[in-house]
mmCIF file of C-alpha atoms in Angstrom:
data_model
loop_
_atom_site.group_PDB
_atom_site.id
_atom_site.type_symbol
_atom_site.label_atom_id
_atom_site.label_comp_id
_atom_site.label_asym_id
_atom_site.label_seq_id
_atom_site.Cartn_x
_atom_site.Cartn_y
_atom_site.Cartn_z
ATOM 1 C CA MET A 827 32.371 66.510 13.571
ATOM 2 C CA THR A 828 30.177 63.497 13.960
ATOM 3 C CA ALA A 829 31.720 60.526 15.724
ATOM 4 C CA LEU A 830 29.735 57.410 16.448
ATOM 5 C CA PRO A 831 30.861 55.040 19.164
ATOM 6 C CA VAL A 832 31.467 51.489 17.961
ATOM 7 C CA LYS A 833 31.133 48.612 20.397
ATOM 8 C CA ASN A 834 31.408 44.866 19.970
ATOM 9 C CA ILE A 835 28.629 42.520 20.980
ATOM 10 C CA PHE A 836 31.049 39.782 21.997
ATOM 11 C CA ALA A 837 32.923 41.985 24.482
ATOM 12 C CA SER A 838 32.718 40.930 28.117
ATOM 13 C CA THR A 839 30.515 37.931 27.572
ATOM 14 C CA ALA A 840 32.044 35.838 30.321
ATOM 15 C CA ALA A 841 29.470 35.064 32.979
ATOM 16 C CA ALA A 842 29.955 33.121 36.146
ATOM 17 C CA GLY A 843 27.473 30.449 37.103
ATOM 18 C CA GLY A 844 24.265 29.463 35.371
ATOM 19 C CA GLY A 845 22.627 32.838 34.897
ATOM 20 C CA GLU A 846 21.578 35.420 32.377
ATOM 21 C CA ARG A 847 22.941 38.918 31.874
ATOM 22 C CA PHE A 848 21.031 41.650 30.070
ATOM 23 C CA LEU A 849 22.542 44.700 28.387
ATOM 24 C CA THR A 850 20.449 47.323 26.581
ATOM 25 C CA LEU A 851 22.174 48.292 23.328
ATOM 26 C CA PHE A 852 19.577 50.698 21.971
ATOM 27 C CA GLU A 853 16.251 52.017 23.202
ATOM 28 C CA ASN A 854 13.747 54.584 22.036
ATOM 29 C CA PRO A 855 9.934 54.803 22.271
ATOM 30 C CA ALA A 856 9.522 52.300 19.418
ATOM 31 C CA VAL A 857 12.049 49.588 20.106
ATOM 32 C CA LYS A 858 14.440 48.106 22.614
ATOM 33 C CA ILE A 859 17.467 46.081 21.511
ATOM 34 C CA GLU A 860 19.253 44.032 24.091
ATOM 35 C CA ARG A 861 22.069 41.558 24.339
ATOM 36 C CA ILE A 862 21.467 38.543 26.514
ATOM 37 C CA VAL A 863 24.340 36.336 27.646
ATOM 38 C CA SER A 864 23.129 32.989 28.925
ATOM 39 C CA ASN A 865 25.519 30.618 30.595
ATOM 40 C CA SER A 866 24.082 27.100 30.655
ATOM 41 C CA HIS A 867 20.875 28.758 31.721
ATOM 42 C CA SER A 868 17.339 27.470 32.158
ATOM 43 C CA SER A 869 14.268 29.490 33.081
ATOM 44 C CA PRO A 870 12.944 28.408 36.487
ATOM 45 C CA PRO A 871 10.588 25.408 36.310
ATOM 46 C CA ASP A 872 7.057 26.485 35.406
ATOM 47 C CA PHE A 873 8.224 30.031 34.673
ATOM 48 C CA TRP A 874 6.912 31.419 31.373
ATOM 49 C CA TYR A 875 7.666 34.701 29.670
ATOM 50 C CA ASP A 876 4.388 36.300 28.576
ATOM 51 C CA GLN A 877 4.986 39.576 26.788
ATOM 52 C CA ALA A 878 2.522 41.890 25.097
ATOM 53 C CA GLU A 879 5.079 42.865 22.460
ATOM 54 C CA ASP A 880 6.416 40.904 19.539
ATOM 55 C CA GLU A 881 9.988 39.836 20.183
ATOM 56 C CA TRP A 882 12.545 38.932 17.529
ATOM 57 C CA VAL A 883 15.554 36.966 18.718
ATOM 58 C CA ILE A 884 18.699 35.638 17.115
ATOM 59 C CA VAL A 885 21.399 33.445 18.625
ATOM 60 C CA LEU A 886 24.789 34.894 17.703
ATOM 61 C CA ARG A 887 27.002 32.469 19.586
ATOM 62 C CA GLY A 888 26.330 29.169 21.299
ATOM 63 C CA GLY A 889 22.954 27.487 21.200
ATOM 64 C CA ALA A 890 19.673 27.197 23.024
ATOM 65 C CA VAL A 891 16.371 25.377 23.233
ATOM 66 C CA LEU A 892 13.191 27.409 23.662
ATOM 67 C CA GLU A 893 9.961 25.924 24.885
ATOM 68 C CA LEU A 894 6.612 27.258 23.792
ATOM 69 C CA ASP A 895 3.503 26.735 25.866
ATOM 70 C CA GLY A 896 1.744 23.851 24.171
ATOM 71 C CA GLY A 897 4.316 23.622 21.398
ATOM 72 C CA ALA A 898 7.333 21.615 20.384
ATOM 73 C CA PRO A 899 10.771 22.695 21.626
ATOM 74 C CA VAL A 900 12.612 25.069 19.284
ATOM 75 C CA GLU A 901 16.316 24.416 18.827
ATOM 76 C CA LEU A 902 18.443 27.431 17.965
ATOM 77 C CA LYS A 903 22.079 27.418 16.910
ATOM 78 C CA ALA A 904 24.319 30.323 15.935
ATOM 79 C CA GLY A 905 22.652 32.464 13.282
ATOM 80 C CA ASP A 906 19.171 31.084 13.886
ATOM 81 C CA TYR A 907 16.412 33.623 14.393
ATOM 82 C CA VAL A 908 12.759 33.434 15.301
ATOM 83 C CA THR A 909 9.870 35.814 15.936
ATOM 84 C CA ILE A 910 7.947 35.227 19.137
ATOM 85 C CA PRO A 911 4.567 36.933 18.717
ATOM 86 C CA GLY A 912 3.119 38.843 21.652
ATOM 87 C CA HIS A 913 1.447 36.659 24.286
ATOM 88 C CA VAL A 914 3.007 33.435 23.045
ATOM 89 C CA LYS A 915 4.264 32.061 26.338
ATOM 90 C CA HIS A 916 7.815 30.804 26.198
ATOM 91 C CA ARG A 917 10.702 29.806 28.392
ATOM 92 C CA VAL A 918 14.349 28.872 27.988
ATOM 93 C CA ARG A 919 14.714 25.129 28.443
ATOM 94 C CA GLN A 920 18.507 25.167 28.202
ATOM 95 C CA THR A 921 21.394 27.083 26.687
ATOM 96 C CA GLY A 922 25.018 26.229 26.077
ATOM 97 C CA PRO A 923 27.837 28.037 27.895
ATOM 98 C CA GLU A 924 28.276 31.705 26.918
ATOM 99 C CA THR A 925 25.359 31.795 24.565
ATOM 100 C CA VAL A 926 24.932 35.306 23.123
ATOM 101 C CA TRP A 927 21.483 36.407 21.984
ATOM 102 C CA LEU A 928 20.261 39.577 20.412
ATOM 103 C CA ALA A 929 16.642 40.413 21.236
ATOM 104 C CA VAL A 930 14.593 43.148 19.563
ATOM 105 C CA HIS A 931 11.425 44.159 21.383
ATOM 106 C CA ALA A 932 8.918 46.012 19.231
ATOM 107 C CA LYS A 933 6.942 48.251 21.565
ATOM 108 C CA GLN A 934 3.762 48.170 19.579
ATOM 109 C CA MET B 1032 -0.055 23.724 18.842
ATOM 110 C CA THR B 1033 2.252 26.673 18.411
ATOM 111 C CA ALA B 1034 5.130 26.216 15.986
ATOM 112 C CA LEU B 1035 7.514 29.011 15.208
ATOM 113 C CA PRO B 1036 9.558 28.921 12.008
ATOM 114 C CA VAL B 1037 13.301 29.091 12.600
ATOM 115 C CA LYS B 1038 15.550 30.494 9.888
ATOM 116 C CA ASN B 1039 19.264 31.143 9.730
ATOM 117 C CA ILE B 1040 20.687 34.540 8.919
ATOM 118 C CA PHE B 1041 23.679 33.059 7.130
ATOM 119 C CA ALA B 1042 21.548 31.067 4.684
ATOM 120 C CA SER B 1043 21.848 32.034 1.011
ATOM 121 C CA THR B 1044 24.323 34.840 1.538
ATOM 122 C CA ALA B 1045 26.187 34.291 -1.727
ATOM 123 C CA ALA B 1046 25.872 37.321 -3.959
ATOM 124 C CA ALA B 1047 27.321 37.806 -7.399
ATOM 125 C CA GLY B 1048 29.126 41.010 -8.238
ATOM 126 C CA GLY B 1049 29.580 44.102 -6.103
ATOM 127 C CA GLY B 1050 26.077 44.705 -4.900
ATOM 128 C CA GLU B 1051 23.795 44.699 -1.894
ATOM 129 C CA ARG B 1052 20.869 42.419 -1.178
ATOM 130 C CA PHE B 1053 18.135 43.296 1.308
ATOM 131 C CA LEU B 1054 15.855 40.824 3.081
ATOM 132 C CA THR B 1055 13.192 41.893 5.571
ATOM 133 C CA LEU B 1056 13.253 39.547 8.574
ATOM 134 C CA PHE B 1057 10.586 41.222 10.690
ATOM 135 C CA GLU B 1058 8.341 44.240 10.269
ATOM 136 C CA ASN B 1059 5.524 45.798 12.216
ATOM 137 C CA PRO B 1060 4.378 49.413 12.712
ATOM 138 C CA ALA B 1061 7.179 50.056 15.219
ATOM 139 C CA VAL B 1062 10.242 48.456 13.718
ATOM 140 C CA LYS B 1063 11.746 46.885 10.635
ATOM 141 C CA ILE B 1064 14.588 44.376 10.879
ATOM 142 C CA GLU B 1065 16.503 43.547 7.751
ATOM 143 C CA ARG B 1066 19.480 41.528 6.678
ATOM 144 C CA ILE B 1067 21.839 43.188 4.245
ATOM 145 C CA VAL B 1068 24.406 41.152 2.347
ATOM 146 C CA SER B 1069 27.112 43.356 0.843
ATOM 147 C CA ASN B 1070 29.635 41.918 -1.556
ATOM 148 C CA SER B 1071 32.666 44.214 -1.843
ATOM 149 C CA HIS B 1072 30.116 47.002 -2.069
ATOM 150 C CA SER B 1073 30.453 50.771 -2.040
ATOM 151 C CA SER B 1074 27.643 53.303 -2.122
ATOM 152 C CA PRO B 1075 27.763 55.328 -5.352
ATOM 153 C CA PRO B 1076 30.107 58.321 -5.168
ATOM 154 C CA ASP B 1077 28.440 61.303 -3.485
ATOM 155 C CA PHE B 1078 25.433 59.175 -2.504
ATOM 156 C CA TRP B 1079 24.387 59.608 1.127
ATOM 157 C CA TYR B 1080 21.734 57.802 3.101
ATOM 158 C CA ASP B 1081 19.666 60.391 4.973
ATOM 159 C CA GLN B 1082 16.975 58.701 7.082
ATOM 160 C CA ALA B 1083 14.498 60.249 9.465
ATOM 161 C CA GLU B 1084 14.630 57.182 11.722
ATOM 162 C CA ASP B 1085 17.331 56.000 14.051
ATOM 163 C CA GLU B 1086 19.071 52.951 12.639
ATOM 164 C CA TRP B 1087 20.999 50.367 14.646
ATOM 165 C CA VAL B 1088 23.362 48.161 12.687
ATOM 166 C CA ILE B 1089 25.647 45.270 13.503
ATOM 167 C CA VAL B 1090 28.105 43.463 11.241
ATOM 168 C CA LEU B 1091 27.675 39.720 11.741
ATOM 169 C CA ARG B 1092 30.175 38.481 9.175
ATOM 170 C CA GLY B 1093 32.863 40.232 7.166
ATOM 171 C CA GLY B 1094 33.705 43.884 7.641
ATOM 172 C CA ALA B 1095 32.905 47.346 6.389
ATOM 173 C CA VAL B 1096 33.840 50.986 6.527
ATOM 174 C CA LEU B 1097 31.081 53.564 6.958
ATOM 175 C CA GLU B 1098 31.535 57.215 6.134
ATOM 176 C CA LEU B 1099 29.660 59.905 7.984
ATOM 177 C CA ASP B 1100 29.072 63.311 6.463
ATOM 178 C CA GLY B 1101 31.741 65.499 8.012
ATOM 179 C CA GLY B 1102 33.037 62.727 10.240
ATOM 180 C CA ALA B 1103 35.841 60.213 10.415
ATOM 181 C CA PRO B 1104 35.388 56.810 8.729
ATOM 182 C CA VAL B 1105 33.963 54.123 10.998
ATOM 183 C CA GLU B 1106 35.525 50.678 10.697
ATOM 184 C CA LEU B 1107 33.291 47.752 11.587
ATOM 185 C CA LYS B 1108 34.338 44.145 11.974
ATOM 186 C CA ALA B 1109 32.249 41.113 12.905
ATOM 187 C CA GLY B 1110 30.297 41.782 16.097
ATOM 188 C CA ASP B 1111 30.700 45.563 15.936
ATOM 189 C CA TYR B 1112 27.537 47.606 16.279
ATOM 190 C CA VAL B 1113 26.708 51.278 16.028
ATOM 191 C CA THR B 1114 23.645 53.510 16.251
ATOM 192 C CA ILE B 1115 23.192 55.955 13.390
ATOM 193 C CA PRO B 1116 20.861 58.676 14.641
ATOM 194 C CA GLY B 1117 18.164 59.985 12.310
ATOM 195 C CA HIS B 1118 19.398 62.507 9.753
ATOM 196 C CA VAL B 1119 23.063 61.679 10.232
ATOM 197 C CA LYS B 1120 24.064 61.281 6.594
ATOM 198 C CA HIS B 1121 26.118 58.187 5.913
ATOM 199 C CA ARG B 1122 27.359 55.983 3.117
ATOM 200 C CA VAL B 1123 29.159 52.678 2.742
ATOM 201 C CA ARG B 1124 32.740 53.350 1.729
ATOM 202 C CA GLN B 1125 33.630 49.679 1.279
ATOM 203 C CA THR B 1126 32.749 46.228 2.517
ATOM 204 C CA GLY B 1127 34.519 42.905 2.339
ATOM 205 C CA PRO B 1128 33.120 40.006 0.325
ATOM 206 C CA GLU B 1129 29.903 38.488 1.706
ATOM 207 C CA THR B 1130 29.541 40.935 4.528
ATOM 208 C CA VAL B 1131 26.355 40.241 6.492
ATOM 209 C CA TRP B 1132 24.694 43.096 8.381
ATOM 210 C CA LEU B 1133 21.663 43.216 10.562
ATOM 211 C CA ALA B 1134 19.869 46.580 10.515
ATOM 212 C CA VAL B 1135 17.085 47.606 12.889
ATOM 213 C CA HIS B 1136 15.048 50.620 11.816
ATOM 214 C CA ALA B 1137 13.089 52.230 14.621
ATOM 215 C CA LYS B 1138 10.086 53.882 13.016
ATOM 216 C CA GLN B 1139 9.780 56.677 15.513
#
């Protein structure tokens, strides 16, 4: 008998302080799906994510502002999604409290 | 100057009748991400999805009941997610009105 475990993405989202918590929800050789809980978080000054892979992100709760290297800030509220192509440098300027993201990393 | 288009997953979710609407949000050789809007939808009787790829799904709005071949029904409410491994036959028993899913198909 097949039984699939069901979990909820909004479970245990409380986070102390101004940090980020990462939880891998699914991973295989092609793709990694992770939940990110950001609590009034900013990337360190002058820190930039620079990833080879395309990343697709959606804000499911809360809100955030992304910065792109050389680009205008990108405001994201709940339900907003964006594709960040590989090697587009980006950082998190600011998030609201208990902001829940879903990030899909395409490994190709 | 880099500018990334931001869209909202809850835009234009109204659907007439008892159907399903599919919208591809991201696709590359590794992964396809799609939004599915189900409006009080059921798969046809005796119809089963049978996919080679792993599929990860989350209900973002509304609710649904999945059936697995030979398994117990799986109830999903907003925020609930589940991985359906490749070749696990499944069908949609019923959804609520304007149920919004996100499905990630790992092509490997």
